[in-house]
Amino acid sequence: MADSLAMKTISELAPLIEKKEISPVDVAVDILERIKLFDNEINSYIYVTPEERVIELAKNAETEIVSGNYKGPLHGIPLALKDIFSVEGEVTTIGSKIHGDYIAEQDATVVQKLKESGAFFTGKLNLHEYASGGTTLNEHYGACRNPWDTSRIPGGSSGGSGAAVAADLTIASLGTDTGGSIRIPASANGIVGLKPTHGLVSKFGCFPLSWSLDHIGPMTKNVTDAAILLEQIVGFDSQDATSIKAPKTAYQEALTGDITGKIIGIEESYFFKEVDNEVAELVRQGIQTLEKMGAKIEIVKAPSLKYAEYAEFMTLFGETALIHKKNMLERPEDFGPSVRNSFLLANMITSDQYLEAQQIRRMMALDFEEIWSKVDAIVAPTMPIIPFKIGENRVKINGEEFSAHHSLGRLNGPANLLGLPSIAVPCGFAQDMPVGMQIIGAPLSEATLLNLAYAFEQSNPLQGRKPNLTVAVSN
Amino acid sequence: MANYVYEQLTAKGLKVTEEECEALQVEWEFYLGLKYDFDDITENPADIFLTNTVAGGTR
């Protein structure tokens, strides 16, 4: 397995496929072999596309490429997506029993764009039911496990995507992020996760959790792959009411590694409050690394962040209560117990509370507008803790006990509330588990964030380490 | 408060037991506590955030 094609990145595979040195069929077969070997333990896939179909899709791509119709770096690349995106004619469960037989009539816009790029899919990945939670302890399709330590959670809600990318059970994936659901599993699994600016990537065909907080973005093995995927999935879409018309940006070309003069903001009172000391230290070391590379550091303040968690929960509750209203009334027993509880809580909200949350968002937007006049990005921990053991409900942070579930997403909500881009990138290990730091920027600053993350990645924070799946399976 | 939670949810036609409401009450109070002193701040009534424009239209 040391030379497995499945362990390569998009940017490594693409030139080999383009030059016809390897076939997409070889990559697909390798992926399927690894799924057979390792996914019983990890449970990252809800559905694996039948082998014959995957081979057929890979051969189609190969034929196109051999015929001289190479489409670009995703042509012939097998991907697997979170099972929340509609794929025409296929079951899209959204990790639920209620949608267990739901067959989409039309591709989600991102699926359509990936198909147009020549990529194909090996299956659909596990998630927290209806994307409503950060553990991916799915009560219908089984818990997804962290490949670095299968007794621990992979984060969520895009936990299957995080685990599958880290374990080389797919080359790359897409996730969704309403309060950290791309960045949390990226951090927990030692991969890269990018939540773009709200509206930059169409959400059409993606089942909502909270319309104004939901985002779609890449989950990849490295920053270059995130740039490649982002470039393919962006674009205005009239089918998504929140879609925006943004200037076309060549994200891959932005990856120069030169960050001289870039100004990094550090916000202490919110982003470093109640953060595990080991995690905080790794992120501070990461900031120092960026400084050594030529960035400048500036302390920033955003007093309104004090109310960010309230705004996040009240916005989420208000919107999700309506989305699931009918099923909560007619078939509440078909939700998993923990998700049903969340949706019951969501129904406690009043219109006053929802609107207060929108006032807080406005206050935060003004605070951050001031920040963006001074700095290019804010660097912060992605999670305040390392991934906890499956089944744990309480965690200790520097000796003090907190709700495990609440702690997972605490540092991610502000970027969702404001629709700001944020990229999670690995920054080292604590207790043998990967730790991530997030780089948050002004709206539409993805190119800057990707380049900062790319520069940092050159410091090799994971030192080439990969999950030891042989050990995990034999345990 | 548990009684309030029960009344609120059942008034909406949701199926929930009074026992379940004990746990829900603890969580709901936690979320309400995250509001801190928002009711007292001078910026209120602030404008609200419009989400169909980038960053709420501040750019």
Coordinates of C-alpha atoms in Angstrom, one line a residue:
Chain A
M1 CA 0.0 0.0 0.0
A2 CA 3.0 2.3 0.3
D3 CA 2.9 3.2 -3.4
S4 CA -0.9 3.2 -3.5
L5 CA -2.4 5.6 -6.1
A6 CA -5.2 6.2 -3.6
M7 CA -2.7 7.9 -1.3
K8 CA -1.9 10.6 -3.8
T9 CA -3.4 14.0 -4.2
I10 CA -5.3 15.5 -7.1
S11 CA -2.3 17.6 -8.0
E12 CA -0.1 14.5 -8.0
L13 CA -2.5 12.3 -10.0
A14 CA -3.6 14.9 -12.6
P15 CA -0.4 15.2 -14.5
L16 CA 0.1 11.4 -14.5
I17 CA -3.4 11.0 -15.9
E18 CA -3.0 13.7 -18.4
K19 CA 0.2 12.2 -19.7
K20 CA -1.5 8.8 -19.7
E21 CA 1.2 7.4 -17.4
I22 CA -1.6 6.0 -15.2
S23 CA -5.2 5.2 -15.9
P24 CA -8.2 6.5 -13.9
V25 CA -9.2 2.8 -13.7
D26 CA -6.0 2.1 -11.7
V27 CA -6.8 4.9 -9.3
A28 CA -10.4 3.8 -8.9
V29 CA -9.5 0.1 -8.3
D30 CA -7.0 1.2 -5.7
I31 CA -9.6 3.3 -3.9
L32 CA -12.1 0.5 -3.9
E33 CA -9.5 -1.9 -2.6
R34 CA -8.8 0.3 0.3
I35 CA -12.5 0.8 1.1
K36 CA -12.8 -3.0 1.3
L37 CA -9.8 -3.2 3.6
F38 CA -10.4 -0.4 5.9
D39 CA -13.9 1.0 5.8
N40 CA -15.5 -1.7 7.9
E41 CA -13.6 -0.1 10.8
I42 CA -13.9 3.6 9.9
N43 CA -17.5 3.5 8.4
S44 CA -16.9 6.6 6.3
Y45 CA -19.1 5.5 3.4
I46 CA -22.9 5.2 3.6
Y47 CA -23.0 3.8 0.1
V48 CA -20.2 2.5 -2.1
T49 CA -20.9 2.6 -5.8
P50 CA -20.8 -0.9 -7.3
E51 CA -17.4 -1.8 -8.6
E52 CA -18.6 -2.4 -12.2
R53 CA -20.1 1.0 -12.3
V54 CA -17.0 2.7 -10.9
I55 CA -14.8 0.9 -13.5
E56 CA -17.2 1.9 -16.2
L57 CA -17.0 5.6 -15.2
A58 CA -13.2 5.4 -14.9
K59 CA -13.0 3.8 -18.4
N60 CA -15.2 6.5 -19.8
A61 CA -12.8 9.1 -18.4
E62 CA -9.9 7.2 -19.8
T63 CA -11.4 7.0 -23.2
E64 CA -12.1 10.8 -23.3
I65 CA -8.5 11.5 -22.2
V66 CA -6.9 9.1 -24.7
S67 CA -9.1 10.7 -27.4
G68 CA -7.4 14.0 -26.7
N69 CA -10.3 15.5 -24.7
Y70 CA -8.5 16.2 -21.4
K71 CA -10.7 18.5 -19.4
G72 CA -8.4 19.6 -16.6
P73 CA -7.0 18.4 -13.3
L74 CA -10.2 16.7 -12.0
H75 CA -10.6 14.6 -15.2
G76 CA -10.4 11.0 -14.2
I77 CA -10.2 11.6 -10.5
P78 CA -12.4 9.5 -8.3
L79 CA -14.1 11.6 -5.5
A80 CA -16.7 10.8 -2.9
L81 CA -19.1 13.4 -1.5
K82 CA -21.0 13.9 1.8
D83 CA -24.4 12.2 1.4
I84 CA -26.2 15.5 1.4
F85 CA -25.8 16.5 -2.2
S86 CA -28.4 15.3 -4.7
V87 CA -27.1 13.0 -7.4
E88 CA -29.6 12.4 -10.1
G89 CA -31.2 8.9 -9.9
E90 CA -29.3 8.0 -6.7
V91 CA -30.5 7.7 -3.1
T92 CA -29.4 10.7 -1.0
T93 CA -30.0 9.9 2.6
I94 CA -28.8 13.0 4.3
G95 CA -27.8 10.6 7.0
S96 CA -31.4 10.0 7.9
K97 CA -34.0 7.3 8.1
I98 CA -36.6 9.8 6.8
H99 CA -34.8 10.4 3.6
G100 CA -33.5 6.8 3.4
D101 CA -35.2 6.1 0.1
Y102 CA -35.1 9.6 -1.3
I103 CA -34.0 9.6 -5.0
A104 CA -33.0 13.0 -6.4
E105 CA -34.4 14.0 -9.8
Q106 CA -31.6 16.4 -10.5
D107 CA -27.9 16.8 -9.7
A108 CA -26.9 19.4 -7.1
T109 CA -25.1 22.3 -8.9
V110 CA -21.8 21.2 -7.3
V111 CA -22.3 17.6 -8.4
Q112 CA -23.1 18.8 -11.9
K113 CA -20.0 21.0 -12.0
L114 CA -17.8 18.1 -10.8
K115 CA -19.3 15.7 -13.4
E116 CA -18.5 18.4 -16.1
S117 CA -14.9 18.4 -14.9
G118 CA -14.6 14.7 -15.6
A119 CA -14.5 13.6 -12.0
F120 CA -16.6 10.6 -11.0
F121 CA -17.8 9.2 -7.7
T122 CA -17.0 6.1 -5.7
G123 CA -19.9 6.6 -3.3
K124 CA -21.6 8.7 -0.7
L125 CA -20.1 9.6 2.7
N126 CA -21.3 9.4 6.2
L127 CA -22.5 12.5 8.1
H128 CA -24.3 13.5 11.2
E129 CA -28.0 13.0 10.6
Y130 CA -29.3 16.0 8.6
A131 CA -25.8 17.6 9.2
S132 CA -27.1 18.5 12.7
G133 CA -24.2 17.7 14.9
G134 CA -20.4 17.6 15.2
T135 CA -19.6 14.0 16.0
T136 CA -20.9 11.9 13.0
L137 CA -22.3 9.4 15.5
N138 CA -25.0 8.5 13.0
E139 CA -27.9 6.7 14.7
H140 CA -29.1 5.1 11.4
Y141 CA -25.9 4.3 9.5
G142 CA -23.5 3.7 12.4
A143 CA -20.8 5.9 13.9
C144 CA -18.0 7.1 11.7
R145 CA -14.6 6.7 13.3
N146 CA -11.4 8.8 13.3
P147 CA -8.7 6.9 11.3
W148 CA -6.0 8.3 13.5
D149 CA -7.6 6.6 16.5
T150 CA -10.8 4.7 15.8
S151 CA -12.0 5.1 19.4
R152 CA -12.4 8.8 18.8
I153 CA -14.8 10.9 16.8
P154 CA -13.9 12.2 13.3
G155 CA -15.7 15.4 14.0
G156 CA -18.7 16.4 11.9
S157 CA -21.1 16.9 10.5
S158 CA -18.9 16.0 7.4
G159 CA -17.1 13.3 9.4
G160 CA -17.3 10.7 6.6
S161 CA -15.6 13.2 4.3
G162 CA -12.9 14.0 6.8
A163 CA -12.2 10.4 7.7
A164 CA -12.3 9.1 4.1
V165 CA -9.9 11.8 2.8
A166 CA -7.5 11.2 5.8
A167 CA -7.6 7.4 5.3
D168 CA -7.1 7.7 1.6
L169 CA -10.5 6.1 0.9
T170 CA -11.1 8.9 -1.5
I171 CA -8.9 11.4 -3.3
A172 CA -10.9 14.4 -2.1
S173 CA -14.4 15.3 -1.0
L174 CA -16.9 18.1 -0.6
G175 CA -18.5 18.9 2.8
T176 CA -21.0 21.4 4.1
D177 CA -20.4 23.8 7.0
T178 CA -23.2 25.5 9.0
G179 CA -21.2 26.0 12.2
G180 CA -17.9 24.3 11.4
S181 CA -19.0 21.1 9.7
I182 CA -16.2 21.3 7.1
R183 CA -13.5 22.7 9.4
I184 CA -14.1 20.6 12.5
P185 CA -13.6 17.2 10.7
A186 CA -10.7 18.7 8.7
S187 CA -9.0 19.6 11.9
A188 CA -9.9 16.3 13.6
N189 CA -8.6 14.2 10.7
G190 CA -5.5 16.2 9.8
I191 CA -6.7 17.4 6.4
V192 CA -7.5 20.8 4.7
G193 CA -11.1 22.1 4.8
L194 CA -12.3 25.3 3.1
K195 CA -15.5 27.1 3.9
P196 CA -15.8 29.7 1.2
T197 CA -17.6 33.1 1.3
H198 CA -21.4 32.7 1.6
G199 CA -22.9 32.6 -1.9
L200 CA -19.7 31.9 -3.7
V201 CA -20.6 28.2 -4.1
S202 CA -24.2 27.3 -5.1
K203 CA -26.2 25.4 -2.5
F204 CA -28.8 24.3 -5.0
G205 CA -29.5 20.5 -4.5
C206 CA -27.9 20.4 -1.1
F207 CA -30.3 19.7 1.7
P208 CA -30.4 22.7 4.1
L209 CA -29.7 22.8 7.8
S210 CA -29.9 26.6 8.1
W211 CA -30.2 28.6 4.9
S212 CA -28.3 31.7 6.0
L213 CA -25.5 29.7 7.7
D214 CA -24.9 26.8 5.2
H215 CA -21.9 26.7 3.0
I216 CA -20.3 24.1 0.7
G217 CA -16.6 23.6 0.3
P218 CA -13.7 21.3 -0.4
M219 CA -12.1 18.8 2.0
T220 CA -8.8 17.7 0.7
K221 CA -5.4 16.2 1.4
N222 CA -3.6 19.5 0.8
V223 CA -4.1 23.2 0.0
T224 CA -3.4 22.9 -3.7
D225 CA -6.3 20.3 -4.0
A226 CA -8.6 22.7 -2.2
A227 CA -7.8 25.4 -4.7
I228 CA -8.4 23.0 -7.6
L229 CA -11.8 21.9 -6.3
L230 CA -12.9 25.4 -5.3
E231 CA -12.1 26.7 -8.8
Q232 CA -14.4 24.1 -10.2
I233 CA -17.4 24.6 -8.0
V234 CA -17.7 28.4 -7.7
G235 CA -20.0 30.4 -9.8
F236 CA -23.3 32.3 -9.8
D237 CA -26.4 30.1 -9.9
S238 CA -29.9 31.5 -10.3
Q239 CA -31.3 28.4 -8.6
D240 CA -29.7 29.4 -5.3
A241 CA -31.3 32.6 -3.8
T242 CA -28.1 33.4 -1.9
S243 CA -25.7 32.9 -4.8
I244 CA -23.5 35.9 -5.6
K245 CA -21.8 37.1 -8.8
A246 CA -18.1 37.3 -7.9
P247 CA -15.1 38.0 -10.1
K248 CA -13.6 34.8 -11.5
T249 CA -10.4 34.0 -9.5
A250 CA -7.5 31.7 -10.5
Y251 CA -7.0 30.1 -7.0
Q252 CA -4.3 27.8 -8.1
E253 CA -2.2 30.7 -9.5
A254 CA -2.5 32.4 -6.1
L255 CA -0.5 29.7 -4.5
T256 CA 2.9 31.3 -4.6
G257 CA 4.0 30.7 -1.0
D258 CA 5.0 34.4 -0.8
I259 CA 3.2 35.9 2.2
T260 CA 5.7 38.8 2.7
G261 CA 3.9 41.8 4.2
K262 CA 0.6 40.0 4.8
I263 CA -0.9 41.1 8.2
I264 CA -2.2 38.4 10.5
G265 CA -4.7 39.4 13.2
I266 CA -4.9 37.6 16.5
E267 CA -8.2 37.9 18.4
E268 CA -7.6 36.6 22.0
S269 CA -10.8 37.2 23.9
Y270 CA -13.0 34.8 21.9
F271 CA -10.7 32.6 19.7
F272 CA -8.2 31.7 22.4
K273 CA -10.7 31.6 25.4
E274 CA -11.2 28.1 26.9
V275 CA -8.9 26.4 24.4
D276 CA -6.8 23.4 25.4
N277 CA -3.3 24.6 26.2
E278 CA -1.6 22.2 23.8
V279 CA -3.9 23.2 21.0
A280 CA -3.4 26.9 21.7
E281 CA 0.3 26.4 21.8
L282 CA 0.4 24.7 18.4
V283 CA -1.7 27.5 16.8
R284 CA 0.6 30.1 18.4
Q285 CA 3.6 28.3 16.9
G286 CA 1.8 28.3 13.6
I287 CA 1.4 32.1 13.8
Q288 CA 5.1 32.4 14.6
T289 CA 5.9 30.2 11.5
L290 CA 3.8 32.6 9.3
E291 CA 5.7 35.5 10.9
K292 CA 9.0 34.0 10.1
M293 CA 7.8 33.6 6.5
G294 CA 7.3 37.4 6.3
A295 CA 3.8 38.0 7.7
K296 CA 3.2 40.7 10.3
I297 CA 1.2 40.2 13.4
E298 CA -1.4 42.6 14.8
I299 CA -3.8 42.2 17.8
V300 CA -7.4 42.8 16.8
K301 CA -10.7 43.1 18.8
A302 CA -14.3 42.4 18.1
P303 CA -16.4 43.0 21.2
S304 CA -19.6 41.7 19.6
L305 CA -18.0 38.2 19.4
K306 CA -19.2 37.8 23.0
Y307 CA -22.7 37.2 21.6
A308 CA -21.6 35.1 18.6
E309 CA -22.7 31.8 20.1
Y310 CA -26.1 33.1 21.0
A311 CA -26.5 34.4 17.5
E312 CA -25.3 31.1 16.0
F313 CA -27.7 28.9 18.0
M314 CA -30.7 31.2 17.6
T315 CA -30.2 31.6 13.9
L316 CA -29.7 27.8 13.5
F317 CA -32.7 27.0 15.6
G318 CA -35.0 29.4 13.9
E319 CA -34.2 28.1 10.5
T320 CA -33.8 24.4 11.2
A321 CA -37.1 24.3 13.1
L322 CA -39.0 25.3 10.0
I323 CA -37.0 23.0 7.7
H324 CA -37.9 20.0 9.8
K325 CA -41.3 21.2 11.0
K326 CA -43.5 18.7 9.0
N327 CA -41.5 15.6 9.9
M328 CA -41.2 16.6 13.5
L329 CA -45.0 16.8 13.7
E330 CA -45.7 13.7 11.6
R331 CA -42.9 11.2 12.3
P332 CA -40.7 12.4 15.2
E333 CA -39.9 8.8 16.1
D334 CA -37.9 8.4 12.8
F335 CA -35.3 11.0 13.8
G336 CA -32.4 9.7 15.8
P337 CA -32.9 10.5 19.5
S338 CA -30.1 13.1 19.8
V339 CA -31.1 14.9 16.6
R340 CA -34.8 14.8 17.6
N341 CA -33.8 16.5 20.9
S342 CA -31.9 19.2 19.0
F343 CA -34.9 19.9 16.8
L344 CA -37.2 20.0 19.8
L345 CA -35.0 22.6 21.3
A346 CA -35.0 24.5 18.0
N347 CA -38.8 24.8 18.4
M348 CA -38.4 26.8 21.6
I349 CA -37.2 29.8 19.8
T350 CA -39.3 33.0 19.5
S351 CA -39.2 35.5 16.6
D352 CA -37.7 38.0 19.0
Q353 CA -34.8 35.7 19.7
Y354 CA -34.2 35.0 16.0
L355 CA -34.2 38.7 15.2
E356 CA -31.9 39.5 18.1
A357 CA -29.5 37.0 16.5
Q358 CA -29.7 39.0 13.3
Q359 CA -28.9 42.2 15.1
I360 CA -25.9 40.5 16.6
R361 CA -24.8 39.4 13.2
R362 CA -25.0 43.0 12.0
M363 CA -22.9 44.2 15.0
M364 CA -20.4 41.6 14.2
A365 CA -20.2 42.5 10.6
L366 CA -19.4 46.1 11.5
D367 CA -16.7 45.0 14.0
F368 CA -15.2 42.7 11.4
E369 CA -15.3 45.4 8.7
E370 CA -13.1 47.4 11.0
I371 CA -10.8 44.4 11.4
W372 CA -10.5 43.9 7.6
S373 CA -9.3 47.5 7.2
K374 CA -6.3 46.5 9.4
V375 CA -5.4 42.9 8.6
D376 CA -5.5 40.4 5.8
A377 CA -6.6 37.4 7.9
I378 CA -7.3 36.2 11.5
V379 CA -5.6 33.0 12.6
A380 CA -7.3 31.0 15.3
P381 CA -7.7 27.4 16.5
T382 CA -10.3 25.4 14.6
M383 CA -11.4 23.3 17.6
P384 CA -10.6 24.1 21.2
I385 CA -10.0 20.4 22.0
I386 CA -8.7 17.3 20.3
P387 CA -11.3 14.9 19.1
F388 CA -12.8 13.2 22.1
K389 CA -13.7 9.5 22.6
I390 CA -16.9 8.2 20.9
G391 CA -19.7 8.3 23.5
E392 CA -18.2 11.1 25.7
N393 CA -20.5 13.9 26.5
R394 CA -18.2 16.0 28.7
V395 CA -14.6 17.2 28.0
K396 CA -12.0 18.8 30.2
I397 CA -10.2 21.9 28.9
N398 CA -7.3 22.8 31.1
G399 CA -8.9 21.1 34.0
E400 CA -12.4 22.6 33.6
E401 CA -15.3 20.6 32.4
F402 CA -17.4 21.6 29.4
S403 CA -20.1 20.1 27.1
A404 CA -18.2 18.0 24.5
H405 CA -20.7 18.8 21.7
H406 CA -20.9 22.5 22.4
S407 CA -17.1 22.8 22.5
L408 CA -16.7 21.3 19.1
G409 CA -18.0 24.2 17.0
R410 CA -17.6 27.1 19.4
L411 CA -14.8 28.8 17.4
N412 CA -16.3 28.2 14.0
G413 CA -19.7 30.0 14.2
P414 CA -18.5 33.6 13.6
A415 CA -17.4 32.8 10.0
N416 CA -20.8 31.2 9.3
L417 CA -22.7 34.1 10.9
L418 CA -20.8 36.6 8.7
G419 CA -20.4 34.4 5.6
L420 CA -16.6 34.8 5.8
P421 CA -14.2 32.4 4.1
S422 CA -12.2 30.3 6.5
I423 CA -9.7 27.5 5.8
A424 CA -8.7 24.9 8.3
V425 CA -5.2 23.6 7.9
P426 CA -3.3 21.0 10.0
C427 CA -0.7 22.6 12.4
G428 CA 0.7 19.6 14.3
F429 CA -0.2 16.9 16.8
A430 CA -1.5 16.9 20.4
Q431 CA -1.8 13.6 22.2
D432 CA -1.0 11.9 18.8
M433 CA -4.1 13.5 17.2
P434 CA -4.0 16.1 14.5
V435 CA -4.7 19.7 15.4
G436 CA -6.0 22.3 13.0
M437 CA -5.8 26.1 12.8
Q438 CA -8.2 28.2 10.8
I439 CA -7.4 31.2 8.7
I440 CA -10.4 33.5 8.4
G441 CA -10.6 36.4 5.9
A442 CA -12.7 39.1 4.5
P443 CA -15.5 38.2 2.0
L444 CA -14.1 36.8 -1.2
S445 CA -10.5 36.7 0.1
E446 CA -10.2 32.9 -0.7
A447 CA -7.1 33.4 -2.8
T448 CA -5.3 35.2 0.1
L449 CA -6.4 32.5 2.6
L450 CA -5.3 29.7 0.3
N451 CA -1.9 31.2 -0.2
L452 CA -1.4 31.7 3.5
A453 CA -2.4 28.1 4.1
Y454 CA -0.2 27.0 1.3
A455 CA 2.8 28.8 2.7
F456 CA 2.2 27.4 6.1
E457 CA 1.8 23.9 4.6
Q458 CA 5.4 24.1 3.3
S459 CA 6.5 24.0 7.0
N460 CA 5.3 20.4 6.9
P461 CA 3.3 20.5 10.2
L462 CA 2.2 16.8 10.0
Q463 CA 5.7 15.7 9.1
G464 CA 4.4 13.3 6.5
R465 CA 2.6 11.2 9.0
K466 CA -0.5 9.3 8.0
P467 CA -3.1 7.3 10.0
N468 CA -1.8 3.9 10.8
L469 CA -4.7 1.9 9.5
T470 CA -3.1 -1.5 9.9
V471 CA -2.9 -0.9 13.6
A472 CA -6.4 0.5 13.7
V473 CA -7.9 -2.5 11.9
S474 CA -6.1 -5.1 14.1
N475 CA -7.3 -3.4 17.3
Chain B
M1 CA -39.1 26.1 33.4
A2 CA -39.5 22.4 32.4
N3 CA -43.2 23.0 32.5
Y4 CA -42.7 26.0 30.3
V5 CA -40.7 24.0 27.8
Y6 CA -43.4 21.3 27.8
E7 CA -46.2 23.8 27.3
Q8 CA -44.3 25.6 24.5
L9 CA -43.5 22.4 22.6
T10 CA -46.9 20.7 23.0
A11 CA -48.6 24.0 22.0
K12 CA -46.9 23.6 18.7
G13 CA -48.2 20.0 18.4
L14 CA -44.9 18.4 19.1
K15 CA -44.7 15.1 20.9
V16 CA -42.6 15.3 24.0
T17 CA -42.8 14.0 27.5
E18 CA -42.5 16.0 30.7
E19 CA -39.4 13.9 31.6
E20 CA -37.7 14.8 28.3
C21 CA -38.5 18.4 29.0
E22 CA -36.4 18.2 32.2
A23 CA -33.2 17.7 30.1
L24 CA -34.3 20.1 27.4
Q25 CA -34.8 22.7 30.0
V26 CA -31.2 22.5 31.1
E27 CA -30.0 22.9 27.5
W28 CA -32.4 25.7 26.7
E29 CA -31.2 27.7 29.8
F30 CA -27.6 27.1 28.7
Y31 CA -28.4 28.7 25.3
L32 CA -30.3 31.6 26.9
G33 CA -27.3 32.2 29.1
L34 CA -25.1 32.9 26.0
K35 CA -27.0 36.1 25.5
Y36 CA -25.1 37.7 28.4
D37 CA -25.9 41.4 28.7
F38 CA -27.1 41.9 25.1
D39 CA -30.4 43.3 26.3
D40 CA -28.5 46.2 28.0
I41 CA -26.2 47.3 25.3
T42 CA -26.6 50.7 23.9
E43 CA -26.4 49.8 20.2
N44 CA -29.8 48.1 20.5
P45 CA -31.9 48.4 18.5
A46 CA -29.3 47.7 15.9
D47 CA -30.1 47.0 12.3
I48 CA -30.4 43.3 11.2
F49 CA -28.1 41.3 9.0
L50 CA -29.2 40.7 5.5
T51 CA -27.7 37.4 4.4
N52 CA -28.3 37.5 0.6
T53 CA -25.4 40.0 0.2
V54 CA -21.8 39.3 1.0
A55 CA -21.1 40.1 4.6
G56 CA -24.5 41.5 5.1
G57 CA -23.9 44.3 2.6
T58 CA -21.1 46.0 4.4
R59 CA -18.9 45.7 1.3

